[in-house]
Coordinates of C-alpha atoms in Angstrom, one line a residue:
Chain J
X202 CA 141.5 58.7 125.2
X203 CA 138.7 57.6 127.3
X204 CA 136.8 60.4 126.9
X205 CA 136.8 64.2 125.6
X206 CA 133.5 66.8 125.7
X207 CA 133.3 69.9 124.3
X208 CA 131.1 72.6 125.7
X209 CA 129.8 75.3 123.7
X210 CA 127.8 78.0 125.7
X211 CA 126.6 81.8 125.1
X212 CA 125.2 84.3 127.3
X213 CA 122.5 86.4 126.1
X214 CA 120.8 89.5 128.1
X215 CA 117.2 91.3 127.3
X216 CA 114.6 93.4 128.6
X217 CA 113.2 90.2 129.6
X218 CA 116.2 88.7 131.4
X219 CA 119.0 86.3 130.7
X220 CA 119.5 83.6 128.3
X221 CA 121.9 81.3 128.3
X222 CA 122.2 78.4 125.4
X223 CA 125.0 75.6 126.0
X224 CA 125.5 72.3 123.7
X225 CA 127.9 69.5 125.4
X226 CA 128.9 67.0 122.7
X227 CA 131.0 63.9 124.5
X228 CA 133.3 61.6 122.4
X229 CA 134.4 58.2 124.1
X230 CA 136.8 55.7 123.8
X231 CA 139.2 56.9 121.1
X232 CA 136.5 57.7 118.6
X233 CA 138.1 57.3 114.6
X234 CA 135.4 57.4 112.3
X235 CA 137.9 55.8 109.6
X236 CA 138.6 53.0 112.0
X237 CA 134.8 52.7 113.9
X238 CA 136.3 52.9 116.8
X239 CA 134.0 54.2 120.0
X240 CA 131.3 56.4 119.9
X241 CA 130.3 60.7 119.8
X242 CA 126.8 61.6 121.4
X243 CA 125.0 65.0 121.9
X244 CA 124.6 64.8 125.7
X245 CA 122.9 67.7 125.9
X246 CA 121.7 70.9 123.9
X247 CA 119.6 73.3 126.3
X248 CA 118.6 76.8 126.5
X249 CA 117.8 78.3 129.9
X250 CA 115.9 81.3 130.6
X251 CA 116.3 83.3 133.6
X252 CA 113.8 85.7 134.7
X253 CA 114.5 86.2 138.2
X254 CA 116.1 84.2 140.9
X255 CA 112.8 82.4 142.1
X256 CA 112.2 81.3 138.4
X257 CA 114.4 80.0 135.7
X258 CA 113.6 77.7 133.1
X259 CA 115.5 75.2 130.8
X260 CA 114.4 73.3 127.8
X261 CA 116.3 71.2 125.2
X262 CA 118.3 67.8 126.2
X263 CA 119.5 68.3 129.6
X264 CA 120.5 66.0 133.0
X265 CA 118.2 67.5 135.5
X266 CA 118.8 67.8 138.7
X267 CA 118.0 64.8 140.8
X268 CA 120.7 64.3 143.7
X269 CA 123.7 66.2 143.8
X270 CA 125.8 63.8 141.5
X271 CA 123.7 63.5 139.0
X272 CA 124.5 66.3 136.7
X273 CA 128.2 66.4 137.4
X274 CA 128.8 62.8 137.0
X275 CA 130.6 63.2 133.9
X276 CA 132.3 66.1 134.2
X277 CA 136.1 64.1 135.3
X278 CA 138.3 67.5 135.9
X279 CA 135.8 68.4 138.9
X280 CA 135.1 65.2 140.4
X281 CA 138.0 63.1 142.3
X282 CA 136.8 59.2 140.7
X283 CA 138.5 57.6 137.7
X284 CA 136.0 55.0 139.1
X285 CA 132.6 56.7 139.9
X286 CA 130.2 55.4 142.4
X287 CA 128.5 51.9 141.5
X288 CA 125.6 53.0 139.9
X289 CA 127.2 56.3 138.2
X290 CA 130.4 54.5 136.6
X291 CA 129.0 54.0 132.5
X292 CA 131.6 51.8 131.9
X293 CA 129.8 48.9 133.6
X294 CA 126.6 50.4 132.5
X295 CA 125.6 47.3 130.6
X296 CA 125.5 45.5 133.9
X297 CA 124.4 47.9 136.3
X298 CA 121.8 50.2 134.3
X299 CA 122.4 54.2 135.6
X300 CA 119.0 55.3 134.5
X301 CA 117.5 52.3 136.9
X302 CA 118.7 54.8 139.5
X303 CA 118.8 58.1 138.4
X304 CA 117.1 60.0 135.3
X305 CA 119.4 60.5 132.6
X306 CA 117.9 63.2 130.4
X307 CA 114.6 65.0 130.6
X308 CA 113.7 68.1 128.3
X309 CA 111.8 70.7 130.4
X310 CA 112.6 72.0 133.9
X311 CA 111.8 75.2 136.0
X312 CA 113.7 75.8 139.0
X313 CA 114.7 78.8 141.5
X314 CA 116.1 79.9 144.7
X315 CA 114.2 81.4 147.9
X316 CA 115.8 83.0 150.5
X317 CA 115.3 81.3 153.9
X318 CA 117.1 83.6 156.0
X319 CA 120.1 85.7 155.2
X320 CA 122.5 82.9 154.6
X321 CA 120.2 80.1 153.7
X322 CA 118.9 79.5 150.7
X323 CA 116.2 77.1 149.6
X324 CA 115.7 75.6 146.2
X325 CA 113.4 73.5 143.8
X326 CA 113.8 71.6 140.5
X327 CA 110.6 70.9 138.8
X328 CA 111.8 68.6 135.3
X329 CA 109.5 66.3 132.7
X330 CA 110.8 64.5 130.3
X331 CA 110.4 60.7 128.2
X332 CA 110.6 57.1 129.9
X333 CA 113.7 55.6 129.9
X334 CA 116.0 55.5 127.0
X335 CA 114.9 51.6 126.5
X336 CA 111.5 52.8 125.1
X337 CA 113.6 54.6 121.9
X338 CA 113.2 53.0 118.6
X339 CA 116.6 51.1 117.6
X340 CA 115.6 49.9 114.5
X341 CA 113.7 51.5 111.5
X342 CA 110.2 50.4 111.1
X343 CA 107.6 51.5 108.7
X344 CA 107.5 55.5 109.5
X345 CA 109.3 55.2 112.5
X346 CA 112.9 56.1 112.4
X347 CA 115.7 55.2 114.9
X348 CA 116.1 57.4 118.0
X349 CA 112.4 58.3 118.1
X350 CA 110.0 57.8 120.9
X351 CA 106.7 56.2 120.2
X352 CA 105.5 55.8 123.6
X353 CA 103.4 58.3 125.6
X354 CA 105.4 57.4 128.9
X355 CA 106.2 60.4 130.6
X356 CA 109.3 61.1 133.5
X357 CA 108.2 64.0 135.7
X358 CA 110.4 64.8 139.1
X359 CA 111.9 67.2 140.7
X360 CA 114.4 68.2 143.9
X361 CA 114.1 70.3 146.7
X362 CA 117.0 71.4 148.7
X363 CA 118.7 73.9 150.9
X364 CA 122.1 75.6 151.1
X365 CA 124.0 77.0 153.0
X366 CA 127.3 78.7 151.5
X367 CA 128.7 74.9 150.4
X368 CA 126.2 72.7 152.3
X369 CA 123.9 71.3 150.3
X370 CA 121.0 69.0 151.4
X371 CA 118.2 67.6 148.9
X372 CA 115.6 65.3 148.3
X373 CA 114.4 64.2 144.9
X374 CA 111.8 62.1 143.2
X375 CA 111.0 60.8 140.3
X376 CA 107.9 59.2 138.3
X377 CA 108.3 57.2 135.3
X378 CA 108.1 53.5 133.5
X379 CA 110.5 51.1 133.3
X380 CA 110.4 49.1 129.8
X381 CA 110.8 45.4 131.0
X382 CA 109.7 44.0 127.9
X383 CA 112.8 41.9 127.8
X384 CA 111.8 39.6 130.8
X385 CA 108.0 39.3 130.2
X386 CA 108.1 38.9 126.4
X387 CA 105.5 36.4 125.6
X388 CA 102.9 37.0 128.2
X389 CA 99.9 38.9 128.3
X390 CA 101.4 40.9 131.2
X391 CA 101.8 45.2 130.8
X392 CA 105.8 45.3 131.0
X393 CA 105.5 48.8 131.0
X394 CA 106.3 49.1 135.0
X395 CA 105.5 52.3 137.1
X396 CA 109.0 53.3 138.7
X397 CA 109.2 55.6 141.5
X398 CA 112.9 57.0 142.7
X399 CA 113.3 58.4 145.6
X400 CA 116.8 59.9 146.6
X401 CA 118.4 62.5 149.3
X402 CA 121.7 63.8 149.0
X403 CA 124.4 66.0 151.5
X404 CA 127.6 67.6 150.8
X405 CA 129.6 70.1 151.9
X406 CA 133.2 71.1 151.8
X407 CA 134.3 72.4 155.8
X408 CA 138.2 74.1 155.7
X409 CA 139.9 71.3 154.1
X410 CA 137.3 68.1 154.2
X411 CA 135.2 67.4 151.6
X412 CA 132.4 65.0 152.0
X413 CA 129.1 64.0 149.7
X414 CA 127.0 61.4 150.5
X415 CA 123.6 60.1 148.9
X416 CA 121.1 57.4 149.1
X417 CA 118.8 56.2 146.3
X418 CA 115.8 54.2 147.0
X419 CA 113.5 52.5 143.9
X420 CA 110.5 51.1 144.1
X421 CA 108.0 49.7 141.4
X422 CA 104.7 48.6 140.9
X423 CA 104.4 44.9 139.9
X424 CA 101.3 43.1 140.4
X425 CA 101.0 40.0 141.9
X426 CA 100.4 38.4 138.4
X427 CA 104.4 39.7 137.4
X428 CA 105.5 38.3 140.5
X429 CA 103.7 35.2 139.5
X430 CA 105.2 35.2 136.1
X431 CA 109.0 36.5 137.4
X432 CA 108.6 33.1 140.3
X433 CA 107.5 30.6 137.5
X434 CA 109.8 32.1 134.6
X435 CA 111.1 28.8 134.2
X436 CA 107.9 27.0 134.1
X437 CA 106.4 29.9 131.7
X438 CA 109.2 30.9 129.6
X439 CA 112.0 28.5 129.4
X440 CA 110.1 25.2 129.1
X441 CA 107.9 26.8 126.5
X442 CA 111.0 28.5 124.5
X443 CA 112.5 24.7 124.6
X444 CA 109.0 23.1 123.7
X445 CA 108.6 25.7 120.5
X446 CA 112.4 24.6 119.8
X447 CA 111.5 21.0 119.3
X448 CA 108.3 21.5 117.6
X449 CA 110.0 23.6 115.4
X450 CA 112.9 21.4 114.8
X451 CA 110.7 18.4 113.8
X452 CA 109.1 20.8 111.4
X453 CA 112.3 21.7 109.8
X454 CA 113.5 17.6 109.4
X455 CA 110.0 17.3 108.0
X456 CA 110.3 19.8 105.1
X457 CA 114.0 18.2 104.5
X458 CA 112.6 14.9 104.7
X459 CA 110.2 15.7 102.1
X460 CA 112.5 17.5 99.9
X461 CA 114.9 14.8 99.9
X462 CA 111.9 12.3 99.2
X463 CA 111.6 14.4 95.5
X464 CA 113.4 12.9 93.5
X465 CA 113.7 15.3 90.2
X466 CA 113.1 12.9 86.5
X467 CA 114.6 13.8 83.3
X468 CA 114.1 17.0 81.9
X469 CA 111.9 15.9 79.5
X470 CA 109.5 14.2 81.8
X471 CA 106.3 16.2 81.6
X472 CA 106.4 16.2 85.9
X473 CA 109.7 17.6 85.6
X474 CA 108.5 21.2 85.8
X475 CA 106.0 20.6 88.6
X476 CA 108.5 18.8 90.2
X477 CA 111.1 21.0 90.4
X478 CA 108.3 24.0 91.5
X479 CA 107.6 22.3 94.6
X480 CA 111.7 21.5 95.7
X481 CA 112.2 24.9 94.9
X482 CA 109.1 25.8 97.8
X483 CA 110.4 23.1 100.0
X484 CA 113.7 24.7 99.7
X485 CA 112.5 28.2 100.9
X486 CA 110.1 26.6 103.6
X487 CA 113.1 25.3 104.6
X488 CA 115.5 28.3 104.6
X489 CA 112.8 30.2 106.2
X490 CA 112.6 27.7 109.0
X491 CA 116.5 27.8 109.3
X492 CA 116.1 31.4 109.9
X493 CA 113.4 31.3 112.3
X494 CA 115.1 28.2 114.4
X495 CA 118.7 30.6 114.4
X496 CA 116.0 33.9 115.9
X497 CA 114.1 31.4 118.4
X498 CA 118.4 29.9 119.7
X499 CA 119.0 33.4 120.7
X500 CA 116.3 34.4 122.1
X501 CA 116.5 30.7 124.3
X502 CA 120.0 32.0 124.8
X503 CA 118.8 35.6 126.3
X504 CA 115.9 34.1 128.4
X505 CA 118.4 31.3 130.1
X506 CA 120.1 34.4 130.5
X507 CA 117.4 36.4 131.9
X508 CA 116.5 33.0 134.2
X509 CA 120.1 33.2 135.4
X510 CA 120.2 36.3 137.0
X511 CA 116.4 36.5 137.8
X512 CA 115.9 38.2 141.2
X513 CA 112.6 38.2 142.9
X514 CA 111.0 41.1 143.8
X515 CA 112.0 44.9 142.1
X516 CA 113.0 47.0 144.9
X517 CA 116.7 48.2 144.6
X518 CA 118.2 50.8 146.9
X519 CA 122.0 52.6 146.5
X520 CA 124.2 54.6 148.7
X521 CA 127.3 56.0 148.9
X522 CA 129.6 57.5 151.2
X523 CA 133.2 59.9 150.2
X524 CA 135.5 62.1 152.3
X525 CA 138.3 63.3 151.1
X526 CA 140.4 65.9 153.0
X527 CA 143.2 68.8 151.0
X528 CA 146.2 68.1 152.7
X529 CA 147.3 70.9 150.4
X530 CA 145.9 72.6 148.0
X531 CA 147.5 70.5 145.3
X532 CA 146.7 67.2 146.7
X533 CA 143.4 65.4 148.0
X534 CA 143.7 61.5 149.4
X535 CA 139.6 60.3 150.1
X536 CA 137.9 57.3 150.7
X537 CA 134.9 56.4 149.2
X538 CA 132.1 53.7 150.0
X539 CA 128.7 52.7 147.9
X540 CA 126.6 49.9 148.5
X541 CA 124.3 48.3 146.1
X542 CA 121.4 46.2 145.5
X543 CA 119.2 44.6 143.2
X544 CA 116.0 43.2 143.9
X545 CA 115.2 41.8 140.3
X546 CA 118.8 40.5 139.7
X547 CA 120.1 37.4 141.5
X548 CA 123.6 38.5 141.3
X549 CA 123.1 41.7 143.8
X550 CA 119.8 40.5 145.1
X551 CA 122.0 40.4 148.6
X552 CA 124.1 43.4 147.9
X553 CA 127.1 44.5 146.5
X554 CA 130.0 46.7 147.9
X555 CA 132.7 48.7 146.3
X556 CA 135.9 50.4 148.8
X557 CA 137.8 53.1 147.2
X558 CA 141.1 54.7 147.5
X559 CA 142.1 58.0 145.7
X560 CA 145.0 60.3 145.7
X561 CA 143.8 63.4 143.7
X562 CA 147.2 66.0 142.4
X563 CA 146.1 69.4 141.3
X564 CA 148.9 71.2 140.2
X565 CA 147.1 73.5 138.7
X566 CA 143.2 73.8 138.3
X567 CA 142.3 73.0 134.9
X568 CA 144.6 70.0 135.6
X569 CA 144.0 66.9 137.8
X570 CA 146.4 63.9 137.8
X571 CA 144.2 60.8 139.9
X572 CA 145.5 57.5 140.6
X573 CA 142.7 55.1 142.3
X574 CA 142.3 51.6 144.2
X575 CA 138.9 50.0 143.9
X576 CA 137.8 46.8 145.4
X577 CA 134.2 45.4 144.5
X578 CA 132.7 42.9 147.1
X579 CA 129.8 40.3 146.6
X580 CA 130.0 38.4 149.9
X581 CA 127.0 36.2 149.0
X582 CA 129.4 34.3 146.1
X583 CA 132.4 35.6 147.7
X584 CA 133.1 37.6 144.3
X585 CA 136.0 40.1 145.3
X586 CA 137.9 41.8 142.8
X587 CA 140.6 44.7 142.4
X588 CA 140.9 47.5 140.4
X589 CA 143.4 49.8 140.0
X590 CA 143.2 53.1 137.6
X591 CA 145.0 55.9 136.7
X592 CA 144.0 58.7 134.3
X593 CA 144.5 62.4 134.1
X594 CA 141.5 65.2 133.6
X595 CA 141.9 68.6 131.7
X596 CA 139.8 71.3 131.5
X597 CA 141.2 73.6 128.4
Chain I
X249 CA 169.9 92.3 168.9
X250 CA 167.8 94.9 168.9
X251 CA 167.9 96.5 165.5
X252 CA 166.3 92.6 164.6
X253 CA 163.6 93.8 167.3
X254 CA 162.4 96.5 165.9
X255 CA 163.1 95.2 162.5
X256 CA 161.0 92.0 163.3
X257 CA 157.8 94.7 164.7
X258 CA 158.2 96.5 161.5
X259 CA 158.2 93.8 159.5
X260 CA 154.9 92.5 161.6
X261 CA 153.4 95.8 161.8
X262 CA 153.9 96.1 157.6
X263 CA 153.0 92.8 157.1
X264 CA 149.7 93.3 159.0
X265 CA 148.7 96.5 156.9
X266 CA 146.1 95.5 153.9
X267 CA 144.4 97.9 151.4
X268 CA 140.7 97.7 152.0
X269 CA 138.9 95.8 149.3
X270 CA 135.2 97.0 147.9
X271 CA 133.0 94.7 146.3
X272 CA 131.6 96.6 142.9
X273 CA 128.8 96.5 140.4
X274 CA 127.7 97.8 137.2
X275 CA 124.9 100.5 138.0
X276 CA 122.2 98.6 136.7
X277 CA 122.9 95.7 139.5
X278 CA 120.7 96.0 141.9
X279 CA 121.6 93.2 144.8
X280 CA 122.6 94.0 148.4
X281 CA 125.7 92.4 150.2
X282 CA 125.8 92.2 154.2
X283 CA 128.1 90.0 155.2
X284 CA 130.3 87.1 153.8
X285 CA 127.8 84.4 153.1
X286 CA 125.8 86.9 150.7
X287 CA 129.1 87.9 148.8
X288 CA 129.6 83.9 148.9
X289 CA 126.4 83.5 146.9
X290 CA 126.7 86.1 144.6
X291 CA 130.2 85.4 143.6
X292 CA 128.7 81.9 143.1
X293 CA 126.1 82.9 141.0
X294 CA 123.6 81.0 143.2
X295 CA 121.6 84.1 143.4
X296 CA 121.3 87.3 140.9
X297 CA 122.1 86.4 138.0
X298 CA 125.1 87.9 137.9
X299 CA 128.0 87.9 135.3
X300 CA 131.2 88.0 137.8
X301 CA 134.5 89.0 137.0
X302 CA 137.4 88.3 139.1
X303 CA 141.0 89.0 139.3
X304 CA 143.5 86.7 138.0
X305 CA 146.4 87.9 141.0
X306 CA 146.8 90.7 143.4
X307 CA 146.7 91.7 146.7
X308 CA 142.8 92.9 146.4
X309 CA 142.1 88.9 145.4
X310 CA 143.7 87.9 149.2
X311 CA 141.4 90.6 151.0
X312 CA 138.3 89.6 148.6
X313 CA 138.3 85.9 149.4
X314 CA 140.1 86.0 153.0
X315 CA 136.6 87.9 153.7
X316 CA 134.3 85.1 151.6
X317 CA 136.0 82.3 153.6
X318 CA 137.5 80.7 150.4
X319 CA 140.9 79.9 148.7
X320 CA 141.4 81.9 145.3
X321 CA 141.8 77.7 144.3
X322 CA 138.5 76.3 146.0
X323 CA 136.7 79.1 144.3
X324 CA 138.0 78.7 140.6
X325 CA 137.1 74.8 141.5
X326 CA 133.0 76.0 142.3
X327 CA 133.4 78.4 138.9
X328 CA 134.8 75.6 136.8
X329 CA 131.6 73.2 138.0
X330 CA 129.2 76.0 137.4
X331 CA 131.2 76.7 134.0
X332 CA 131.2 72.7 132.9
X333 CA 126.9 72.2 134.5
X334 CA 125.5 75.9 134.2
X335 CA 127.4 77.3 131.4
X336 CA 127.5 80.2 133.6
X337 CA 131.1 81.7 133.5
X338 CA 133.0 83.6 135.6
X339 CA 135.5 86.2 133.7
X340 CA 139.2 86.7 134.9
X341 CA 140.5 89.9 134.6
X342 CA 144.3 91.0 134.8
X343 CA 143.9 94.2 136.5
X344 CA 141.8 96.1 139.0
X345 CA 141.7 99.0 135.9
X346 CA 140.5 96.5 133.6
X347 CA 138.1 95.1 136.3
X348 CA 136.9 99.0 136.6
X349 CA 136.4 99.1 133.2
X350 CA 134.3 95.7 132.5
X351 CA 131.8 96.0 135.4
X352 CA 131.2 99.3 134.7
X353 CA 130.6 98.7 131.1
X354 CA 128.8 95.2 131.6
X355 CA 125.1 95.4 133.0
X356 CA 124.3 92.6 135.8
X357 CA 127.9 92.6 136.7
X358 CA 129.9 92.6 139.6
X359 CA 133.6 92.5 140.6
X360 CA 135.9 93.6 143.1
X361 CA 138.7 96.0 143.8
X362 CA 141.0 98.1 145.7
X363 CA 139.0 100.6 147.7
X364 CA 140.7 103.5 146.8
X365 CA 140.7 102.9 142.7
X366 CA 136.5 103.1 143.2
X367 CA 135.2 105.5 141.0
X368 CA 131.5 107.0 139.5
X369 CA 131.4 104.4 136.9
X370 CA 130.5 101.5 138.7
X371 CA 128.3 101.4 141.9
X372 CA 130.3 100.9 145.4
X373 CA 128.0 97.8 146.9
X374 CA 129.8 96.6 149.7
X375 CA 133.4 97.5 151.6
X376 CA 135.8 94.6 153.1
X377 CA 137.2 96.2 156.6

């Protein structure tokens, strides 16, 4: 199973107004305990408080509301994909990065309706929450335990948007850091990047055609010395990495040189003792070397890596385009479009495409059976590739 | 040939009859409906804060969301989103008594049914003609 959530809510009414508490706990890709197989997560734990319609408020772990996707983008038995949008679709999340695009989580957010006229509606979506999930702790250290944030990077953001009965029109923004500590390891440069999003969405649903559309636009604040550093990455990182690599090598045949030069006497030579002390060093020098020589091979490995698929500036943008139409009210074909690009990553520096095809079958509502044709498109390399998926959502 | 006549105008005469539907609440809700699009948001819990009960069948549920301009289907789509985002859920009910009953004994509700089962318990807030 590729993936299950269970949702817990409760509804609670005061004097005050309405609370409303809701915990969604997702489990992926067959999760066994016994067998360590995939993953559980809390994706979010919230409790909102509603006092009137021009003011509600929601605190805990939440997906706030930026766009229209956003906070649905997981929730398979209401959305048509098997395949999601380029930058929604987690399982190629390792290569392109959701939260580069759109905030994941934040913890606070007040938001509320005001009426227009009689029929439209306007609303707001004020949120604040940590950096990107790259500035969490992974690895114990001292007093600082996994899954804690040590940085004082703030996300704030919010949307603004007007409806009107199923249209819905927005524009959101956000203001955070990106952690690109990766890429300028070993300068003296802040890789702590200011990160602005900007995104506007539309959707409606008109008699039987449904149609959402959204653009994402993401801009960042390197200085000239970063865009120094990112042109002459090989010059500054690569050719130093390989440099240290040598040195240390000859340091390492050194040490074994020297150990092997030792040559241990008879136990009952009175330098035997002495003697065998300083092997014993040599031998630990040596092992210790080893060890840093294995650290300094990987980290070669991830900056050749880094070098590979270096872009040159940090701009990226995203759109996408879907229209689907109910030929009953069973069944849904659409056709979906998103563009994407990459600024600081060779590979979709010049843009990537992905086509889609979907048949959605709803024979009842808590059940959707979707079959899906994808084809991604990176004309620059002429990368092309087909995917085809099928999968079924329940909502019990 | 012309028994089917007048059987066909009965049949489109019957056929054309509805019962009226009103749009109910519990007598602490205090929103006003004028026309479709506010039903629309209410029943959508865009706006209110509303709990909303609905019915699961019946010819009150054609009336109700003939008049809000959206299948029975399309609109237990928009609760399940605002059930799986929201937490906020909409309650289906398997009678127009039972409906009564809950919206009159839930505060912040509202609901619908057949004009004629309206009675003092729950507050009469707008009438499908």
């Amino acid at each position: 199973m590729q993936q299950l959530n269970l949702f817990f809510s409760k509804e609670f009414e005061g004097k005050w107004g309405n609370f409303n508490s809701f915990v969604n706990l997702e489990l992926n890709n067959n999760f066994n305990l016994e067998k360590n197989y995939g993953n559980i997560k809390l994706e979010e734990a919230w409790v909102r408080y509603s006092y009137n319609d021009y003011f509600t408020v929601k605190i805990g772990l939440f997906i706030p509301a930026f766009n229209n996707f956003n906070e649905i983008k997981n929730r398979m038995p209401i959305i048509p994909y098997l395949f999601r949008p380029l930058v929604y679709e987690a399982s190629i999340n390792e290569i392109i990065a959701i939260q580069n695009f759109v905030p994941t989580n934040a913890n606070v957010q007040i938001q509320g309706n005001v009426d227009v006229t009689e029929d439209i509606t306007a609303n707001y979506a004020i949120f604040a929450g940590n950096s990107e999930e790259k500035y969490i702790a992974t690895n114990p250290s001292g007093v600082i335990y996994r899954g804690q944030d040590t940085t004082k990077f703030k996300m704030v953001g919010g949307r603004i948007g007007l409806k009107y009965r199923t249209l819905k029109f927005g524009i959101s923004g956000t203001y955070d850091r990106n952690n690109l500590a990766d890429l300028f390891e070993g300068s003296n440069l802040n890789p702590n990047i200011v990160r602005y999003r900007f995104g506007t969405d539309l959707s409606f649903s008109f008699n039987d055609i449904l149609f959402e559309a959204e653009l994402i636009s993401v801009k960042g604040e390197l200085k000239a010395a970063h865009k120094d550093f990112i042109k002459n990455y090989s010059k500054n990182v690569i050719v130093k990495k390989y440099s240290d690599l040598y040195n240390l090598s000859n340091e390492l045949d050194n040490l074994n040189d020297t150990y092997n030069n030792i040559n241990l006497p008879s136990p009952s030579d009175p330098n035997y003792i002495n003697l065998k002390k300083q092997r014993m060093l040599l031998l630990s020098q040596i092992q210790q070397k080893q060890l840093q020589l294995q650290q300094m091979f990987t980290q070669l490995q991830k900056v050749s890596e880094n070098r590979l698929f270096l872009g040159d500036t940090y701009d990226k943008l995203f759109y996408y385009l879907s229209l689907g139409y109910n030929i009953t009210d069973e069944f849904m074909p659409y056709v979906s479009y998103s563009y994407y690009e990459d600024g600081l990553d060779a590979r979709f520096k010049d843009g990537m495409q992905q086509y889609s095809f979907g048949i959605v079958y709803r024979p009842i509502t808590e059940v959707v059976l979707k079959a899906q044709w994808t084809q991604q498109n990176i004309d620059k390399i002429n990368y092309k590739s087909n995917f085809y998926h099928a999968g079924i959502s329940v909502m019990f | 040939m012309k028994i089917k006549k007048y059987l066909l105008i009965f049949l489109l005469l019957f056929t054309s009859s509805y019962a009226e539907v009103t749009i109910i609440g519990n007598k602490s809700t205090n929103i006003t409906i004028t026309n479709a699009n506010s039903a629309f948001d209410y029943f959508t819990m865009a706006k209110g804060n509303l709990k909303v009960f609905y019915l699961k069948s019946g010819s009150a549920n054609d009336e109700f969301f003939s008049f809000i301009g959206k299948d029975f289907n399309e609109m237990k789509k928009i609760w399940m989103r605002l059930q799986l985002t929201e937490g906020k859920i909409a309650v289906a009910l398997n009678s127009e008594d039972e409906m009564l009953e809950k919206v009159a004994s839930t505060r912040n509700s509202i609901g619908y049914v057949s004009t004629s089962k309206v009675n003092s318990n729950v507050k009469s807030i707008f009438t499908i003609k």
